[in-house]
C-alpha cells in the first residue's frame, strides 16, 4: 500500500501535517466545489483513501475534517471535492473563502480499507448517496487511468438532478469508461419523463442496477449514515457476502 | 434521526500520527462479545472529548483516543486482540 515518507526523524513513518497550496477551485454544482492542491512530496494514494484538512485561526484555534480524494494524484497535485455545509466550520471556508495560492494543512493519504486497487479484477458495485460519490469517482477515474477493464456498476442516489457531481464526466463518459454503467436514483425530484418515481433507494433498484450476488462483486457504499445502512442492508438481503461490502459514512464531521 | 457515528475508517488520520502502519486495516476482536472485524468497520463516535470506537455487534467501547497538546492517550482495554497485516518475512 502507498505509504508516506514524511519529513521527520529517520525511520519515522508516522504522518505529519503538511502545507497544501490551492491551485484551482471549480464548481461541481451550487453546493460543492472541487479543489486542486499542490502538496510537495505527496506519495500517491489509492482510490477511496481520504485526507485530513486542518485550519488554524490566528488565535491558535484549529479544527480538522476528513475529505475523500476525488481523483488519482497527478504528481504533487491532489483533488478533493468539498460539499459546502451552511453551518459547517471548515467546508464554507474551503469552498468560499480560501483563494488560489493560499495554504491549508493536509495529513494523508489515510485509510487503507475502503479502497479499490487498480490491479484488481472482477465486478465492482459502487453505491453512492449524495456527496458519497466522491471516493467512488476516484475509483472510476483510477480505473480509466490504469486502463483497467473490470466491469463497474455505479448506482448514484441524489435528491434532484441539480445535485449531481461530475455531471459532464459521468453523462458523457470518456472512452476509457466503457464498462462503467451508471444508474441514477432520484430521491426528491426526477427529470421530466423519468420512469422511476422519486424516492429513496429500494431493494428493487439495487437488484436491477447492481450485480447478482453470484457474481460476487466488490461492493463500495458511501454516503450519509442512513443511506449507507439502507444500502448495505439491501445488499445483504440480496445475498451479497457482508465481507465484500465496504462502507464509508459521511457524517456532519465533514462540515 | 439516526444516531451520529462514522466508520472506523475515520480513525485512519488520527491514528496515523501515532502508528507507522494503518491500524484501520487490522482485524480487531471485541473483548466483550468476541466479534472480529476490521477496525475500519467499528462505529466511531466523535461528539466527545476525543474519539470513541464501539463494537458494531454489542456496542461496547473498543477504543478511545484523546489527543492532548503533547501526547495522545489510547485506551484499548475493550479490544482483546488485533490481527495486523505485515509483509511476508524475507
Coordinates of C-alpha atoms in Angstrom, one line a residue:
Chain A
X1 CA 0.0 0.0 0.0
X2 CA 1.1 3.5 -0.7
X3 CA 2.6 5.0 2.4
X4 CA 4.0 8.4 3.0
X5 CA 7.6 9.0 3.5
X6 CA 7.3 12.1 5.7
X7 CA 9.8 14.6 6.9
X8 CA 10.9 13.9 10.4
X9 CA 13.2 11.6 12.2
X10 CA 14.9 8.9 10.1
X11 CA 12.7 5.8 10.1
X12 CA 9.7 7.6 11.5
X13 CA 6.9 6.9 9.0
X14 CA 4.2 8.5 11.0
X15 CA 2.2 11.1 9.1
X16 CA 2.5 14.8 9.9
X17 CA 0.7 17.9 8.7
X18 CA 2.0 19.3 5.5
X19 CA 1.2 22.6 3.7
X20 CA -1.1 22.3 0.8
X21 CA -1.5 25.2 -1.7
X22 CA -4.7 25.7 -3.5
X23 CA -4.1 25.7 -7.3
X24 CA -7.6 25.6 -8.7
X25 CA -11.2 25.6 -7.5
X26 CA -14.2 24.8 -9.7
X27 CA -17.9 24.4 -9.0
X28 CA -19.4 20.9 -9.3
X29 CA -22.9 22.3 -8.6
X30 CA -24.4 25.0 -6.4
X31 CA -23.2 23.4 -3.2
X32 CA -19.9 21.7 -3.9
X33 CA -16.5 22.6 -5.4
X34 CA -13.6 20.5 -6.5
X35 CA -10.3 21.9 -5.1
X36 CA -6.9 21.0 -6.5
X37 CA -4.0 21.4 -4.1
X38 CA -0.2 21.1 -4.6
X39 CA 1.3 19.1 -1.8
X40 CA 5.1 18.8 -2.1
X41 CA 6.3 15.2 -1.8
X42 CA 2.8 13.7 -2.0
X43 CA 3.5 9.9 -2.1
X44 CA 0.5 8.9 -4.2
X45 CA -2.7 7.2 -3.0
X46 CA -5.3 4.6 -3.7
X47 CA -8.8 5.4 -4.8
X48 CA -11.0 5.5 -1.8
X49 CA -8.4 7.0 0.6
X50 CA -9.0 10.3 2.3
X51 CA -7.0 13.1 3.7
X52 CA -7.5 15.3 6.7
X53 CA -7.5 19.1 6.3
X54 CA -6.6 21.4 9.2
X55 CA -7.4 25.1 9.5
X56 CA -5.8 27.2 12.2
X57 CA -7.1 30.6 13.2
X58 CA -4.7 33.5 14.1
X59 CA -5.6 32.9 17.8
X60 CA -4.3 29.4 17.5
X61 CA -7.7 27.6 17.5
X62 CA -7.6 24.8 15.0
X63 CA -10.0 22.3 13.6
X64 CA -9.8 19.4 11.2
X65 CA -12.1 17.5 8.9
X66 CA -11.7 14.4 6.6
X67 CA -12.3 14.7 2.9
X68 CA -12.1 11.9 0.3
X69 CA -9.6 12.2 -2.5
X70 CA -11.6 12.6 -5.7
X71 CA -9.1 11.6 -8.3
X72 CA -5.7 9.9 -8.7
X73 CA -2.8 12.2 -7.8
X74 CA -1.0 13.9 -10.7
X75 CA 2.5 14.2 -9.2
X76 CA 2.2 16.6 -6.3
X77 CA -1.4 17.5 -7.2
X78 CA -4.3 16.1 -5.4
X79 CA -8.0 16.9 -5.8
X80 CA -10.8 17.0 -3.2
X81 CA -14.5 17.7 -3.7
X82 CA -16.0 19.6 -0.8
X83 CA -19.7 19.9 -0.1
X84 CA -20.5 23.3 1.5
X85 CA -22.4 22.7 4.7
X86 CA -24.1 26.0 5.5
X87 CA -23.4 25.9 9.3
X88 CA -20.1 24.0 8.8
X89 CA -16.9 25.3 10.3
X90 CA -14.5 24.1 7.6
X91 CA -16.3 23.5 4.4
X92 CA -17.6 27.1 3.8
X93 CA -14.1 28.3 4.3
X94 CA -12.7 25.9 1.8
X95 CA -15.4 26.5 -0.9
X96 CA -15.9 30.2 -0.5
X97 CA -13.0 31.9 1.3
X98 CA -9.8 30.1 0.5
X99 CA -8.2 31.7 -2.5
X100 CA -5.9 30.3 -5.2
X101 CA -2.3 30.4 -3.9
X102 CA -3.4 30.2 -0.2
X103 CA -2.5 27.3 2.0
X104 CA -4.1 24.9 4.4
X105 CA -2.6 21.9 6.2
X106 CA -3.1 18.4 5.0
X107 CA -2.4 15.0 6.5
X108 CA -2.6 12.0 4.3
X109 CA -3.3 9.9 2.5
X110 CA -5.0 7.8 5.1
X111 CA -7.4 4.8 5.2
X112 CA -6.4 1.6 3.6
X113 CA -9.6 -0.3 3.9
X114 CA -12.2 1.5 1.8
X115 CA -10.0 1.2 -1.3
X116 CA -10.2 -0.3 -4.7
X117 CA -6.9 -1.3 -6.2
X118 CA -6.3 -0.7 -9.9
X119 CA -4.6 -4.1 -10.1
X120 CA -7.9 -5.8 -9.0
X121 CA -10.1 -7.5 -11.5
X122 CA -13.7 -8.6 -11.1
X123 CA -17.0 -6.9 -11.0
X124 CA -17.5 -3.8 -8.8
X125 CA -20.6 -2.2 -7.4
X126 CA -20.5 1.4 -6.3
X127 CA -23.4 2.8 -4.4
X128 CA -23.3 6.5 -3.8
X129 CA -25.6 8.7 -1.8
X130 CA -25.2 12.4 -2.5
X131 CA -21.6 13.5 -1.8
X132 CA -20.7 9.9 -1.2
X133 CA -19.9 9.8 -4.9
X134 CA -16.5 11.4 -4.3
X135 CA -14.4 8.4 -3.3
X136 CA -16.3 6.2 -5.8
X137 CA -15.5 8.7 -8.6
X138 CA -11.8 8.4 -7.6
X139 CA -12.2 4.6 -8.3
X140 CA -13.8 5.2 -11.7
X141 CA -11.0 7.7 -12.6
X142 CA -8.3 5.3 -11.4
X143 CA -9.8 2.5 -13.4
X144 CA -9.7 4.8 -16.5
X145 CA -6.1 5.8 -15.8
X146 CA -5.0 2.2 -15.3
X147 CA -6.9 1.1 -18.4
X148 CA -8.5 -1.5 -16.1
X149 CA -11.4 -3.4 -17.7
X150 CA -13.2 -4.5 -14.6
X151 CA -16.9 -4.1 -15.1
X152 CA -18.2 -1.3 -12.8
X153 CA -21.8 -0.5 -11.9
X154 CA -22.5 2.7 -10.2
X155 CA -25.8 3.4 -8.5
X156 CA -25.9 7.0 -7.7
X157 CA -28.7 8.3 -5.5
X158 CA -29.2 12.0 -5.4
X159 CA -32.0 14.4 -4.4
X160 CA -32.5 16.2 -7.7
X161 CA -30.7 16.3 -11.0
X162 CA -29.2 19.7 -9.9
X163 CA -27.4 18.0 -7.0
X164 CA -25.2 15.8 -9.3
X165 CA -21.4 15.9 -9.1
X166 CA -19.1 15.3 -12.1
X167 CA -22.1 15.6 -14.4
X168 CA -20.2 16.1 -17.6
X169 CA -17.8 13.3 -16.9
X170 CA -20.5 10.8 -15.9
X171 CA -23.1 11.7 -18.6
X172 CA -20.6 11.7 -21.5
X173 CA -18.2 9.1 -20.4
X174 CA -14.6 9.1 -21.6
X175 CA -13.7 6.2 -23.9
X176 CA -11.8 4.5 -21.1
X177 CA -15.1 4.4 -19.1
X178 CA -16.6 1.7 -21.4
X179 CA -17.7 -0.9 -18.9
X180 CA -18.9 1.6 -16.3
X181 CA -22.6 1.5 -16.2
X182 CA -24.3 4.4 -14.3
X183 CA -27.8 4.3 -12.9
X184 CA -29.4 7.4 -11.2
X185 CA -31.8 7.2 -8.4
X186 CA -33.6 10.5 -7.6
X187 CA -35.0 10.7 -4.1
X188 CA -36.9 14.0 -4.3
X189 CA -37.3 15.2 -7.8
X190 CA -36.5 13.4 -11.1
X191 CA -36.0 14.8 -14.6
X192 CA -39.2 15.2 -16.7
X193 CA -40.3 11.8 -18.1
X194 CA -38.2 9.8 -15.7
X195 CA -39.8 6.4 -15.3
X196 CA -38.9 5.8 -11.7
X197 CA -40.9 8.0 -9.3
X198 CA -38.7 9.9 -6.9
X199 CA -38.0 8.0 -3.7
X200 CA -35.3 6.5 -1.5
X201 CA -33.1 3.6 -2.7
X202 CA -35.1 0.4 -2.7
X203 CA -34.1 -3.3 -3.0
X204 CA -35.6 -3.3 -6.5
X205 CA -33.1 -0.6 -7.5
X206 CA -30.0 -2.5 -6.4
X207 CA -31.5 -5.8 -7.8
X208 CA -32.0 -4.2 -11.2
X209 CA -28.9 -2.0 -11.5
X210 CA -26.4 -3.9 -9.4
X211 CA -24.9 -7.3 -9.7
X212 CA -26.5 -10.7 -8.8
X213 CA -24.9 -12.0 -5.6
X214 CA -23.5 -14.9 -7.6
X215 CA -21.2 -12.5 -9.4
X216 CA -19.6 -11.8 -6.0
X217 CA -18.8 -8.1 -6.8
X218 CA -16.7 -6.0 -4.5
X219 CA -19.3 -3.5 -3.1
X220 CA -18.4 0.0 -2.0
X221 CA -21.1 2.0 -0.3
X222 CA -20.6 5.7 0.6
X223 CA -23.0 8.4 1.7
X224 CA -24.8 9.7 4.7
X225 CA -25.3 7.2 7.6
X226 CA -29.0 6.5 6.7
X227 CA -28.2 5.8 3.0
X228 CA -25.2 3.6 3.9
X229 CA -27.2 1.5 6.4
X230 CA -30.1 1.1 4.0
X231 CA -27.9 0.2 1.0
X232 CA -25.8 -2.3 3.0
X233 CA -28.9 -3.9 4.4
X234 CA -30.4 -4.3 1.0
X235 CA -27.2 -5.8 -0.4
X236 CA -27.0 -8.3 2.4
X237 CA -30.7 -9.1 1.8
X238 CA -30.0 -9.7 -1.9
X239 CA -27.5 -12.3 -0.8
X240 CA -24.2 -10.4 -1.0
X241 CA -21.5 -11.6 1.3
X242 CA -21.2 -8.9 4.1
X243 CA -17.4 -9.4 3.9
X244 CA -17.4 -8.0 0.4
X245 CA -19.4 -4.9 1.4
X246 CA -17.3 -1.9 2.4
X247 CA -18.9 1.2 3.7
X248 CA -17.9 4.7 4.4
X249 CA -20.3 7.1 6.2
X250 CA -20.1 10.8 5.6
X251 CA -21.2 12.4 8.8
X252 CA -21.6 16.0 9.8
X253 CA -17.9 15.9 10.8
X254 CA -17.4 16.6 7.1
X255 CA -18.6 20.2 7.9
Chain B
X1 CA -32.7 10.7 13.2
X2 CA -30.0 8.1 13.1
X3 CA -27.5 8.4 15.9
X4 CA -24.5 10.1 14.6
X5 CA -21.4 8.0 14.1
X6 CA -18.9 7.3 11.4
X7 CA -17.0 4.2 10.4
X8 CA -13.7 3.3 12.0
X9 CA -12.2 4.4 8.6
X10 CA -12.2 7.9 10.1
X11 CA -9.7 6.8 12.7
X12 CA -7.1 6.5 10.0
X13 CA -5.9 10.1 10.1
X14 CA -5.7 10.5 13.9
X15 CA -4.0 7.1 14.3
X16 CA -1.5 7.9 11.5
X17 CA 0.0 10.4 13.9
X18 CA 0.8 7.6 16.3
X19 CA 1.4 4.5 14.3
X20 CA 3.5 4.0 11.2
X21 CA 1.1 1.3 9.9
X22 CA -2.6 1.8 9.0
X23 CA -4.4 0.4 12.1
X24 CA -7.8 0.6 10.4
X25 CA -7.0 -2.4 8.2
X26 CA -6.2 -4.5 11.2
X27 CA -8.8 -7.0 12.4
X28 CA -9.8 -6.5 16.0
X29 CA -11.6 -8.7 18.4
X30 CA -14.1 -7.2 20.9
X31 CA -13.1 -8.0 24.5
X32 CA -16.8 -8.2 25.4
X33 CA -18.6 -10.2 22.7
X34 CA -15.5 -11.6 20.8
X35 CA -16.8 -10.4 17.4
X36 CA -14.0 -9.9 15.0
X37 CA -13.8 -7.4 12.1
X38 CA -11.7 -4.6 10.6
X39 CA -11.1 -1.6 12.8
X40 CA -12.4 0.3 9.8
X41 CA -15.8 -1.3 10.5
X42 CA -16.1 0.0 14.1
X43 CA -18.7 2.6 14.9
X44 CA -16.9 5.8 15.6
X45 CA -18.5 8.4 17.9
X46 CA -16.8 11.8 17.5
X47 CA -19.1 14.0 19.6
X48 CA -17.0 13.5 22.7
X49 CA -13.7 15.0 24.0
X50 CA -11.9 12.6 21.8
X51 CA -12.8 9.6 19.7
X52 CA -14.8 6.6 20.9
X53 CA -15.0 3.5 18.7
X54 CA -17.6 0.9 19.6
X55 CA -18.1 -2.7 18.5
X56 CA -20.7 -2.9 15.7
X57 CA -22.1 -6.1 17.3
X58 CA -22.5 -5.3 21.0
X59 CA -21.8 -1.6 21.2
X60 CA -19.1 -2.0 23.8
X61 CA -16.3 0.6 23.7
X62 CA -13.3 -1.0 22.0
X63 CA -11.0 2.0 21.6
X64 CA -10.7 5.5 22.9
X65 CA -8.3 8.2 21.6
X66 CA -7.7 11.6 23.1
X67 CA -5.2 13.9 21.7
X68 CA -3.6 16.4 24.0
X69 CA -1.1 19.1 23.2
X70 CA 2.0 17.0 23.8
X71 CA 0.7 13.4 24.0
X72 CA -2.1 11.1 22.8
X73 CA -3.9 8.7 25.1
X74 CA -5.0 5.5 23.5
X75 CA -7.3 3.2 25.6
X76 CA -7.7 -0.2 24.0
X77 CA -8.9 -2.1 27.1
X78 CA -12.0 -3.1 25.1
X79 CA -10.0 -4.8 22.4
X80 CA -8.9 -8.3 23.1
X81 CA -6.6 -8.7 20.1
X82 CA -5.6 -7.1 16.9
X83 CA -4.5 -9.0 13.8
X84 CA -2.2 -6.7 11.9
X85 CA -1.2 -7.5 8.3
X86 CA 2.5 -7.5 7.8
X87 CA 4.7 -8.0 4.7
X88 CA 6.0 -11.6 4.4
X89 CA 9.3 -12.2 6.1
X90 CA 12.2 -12.1 3.7

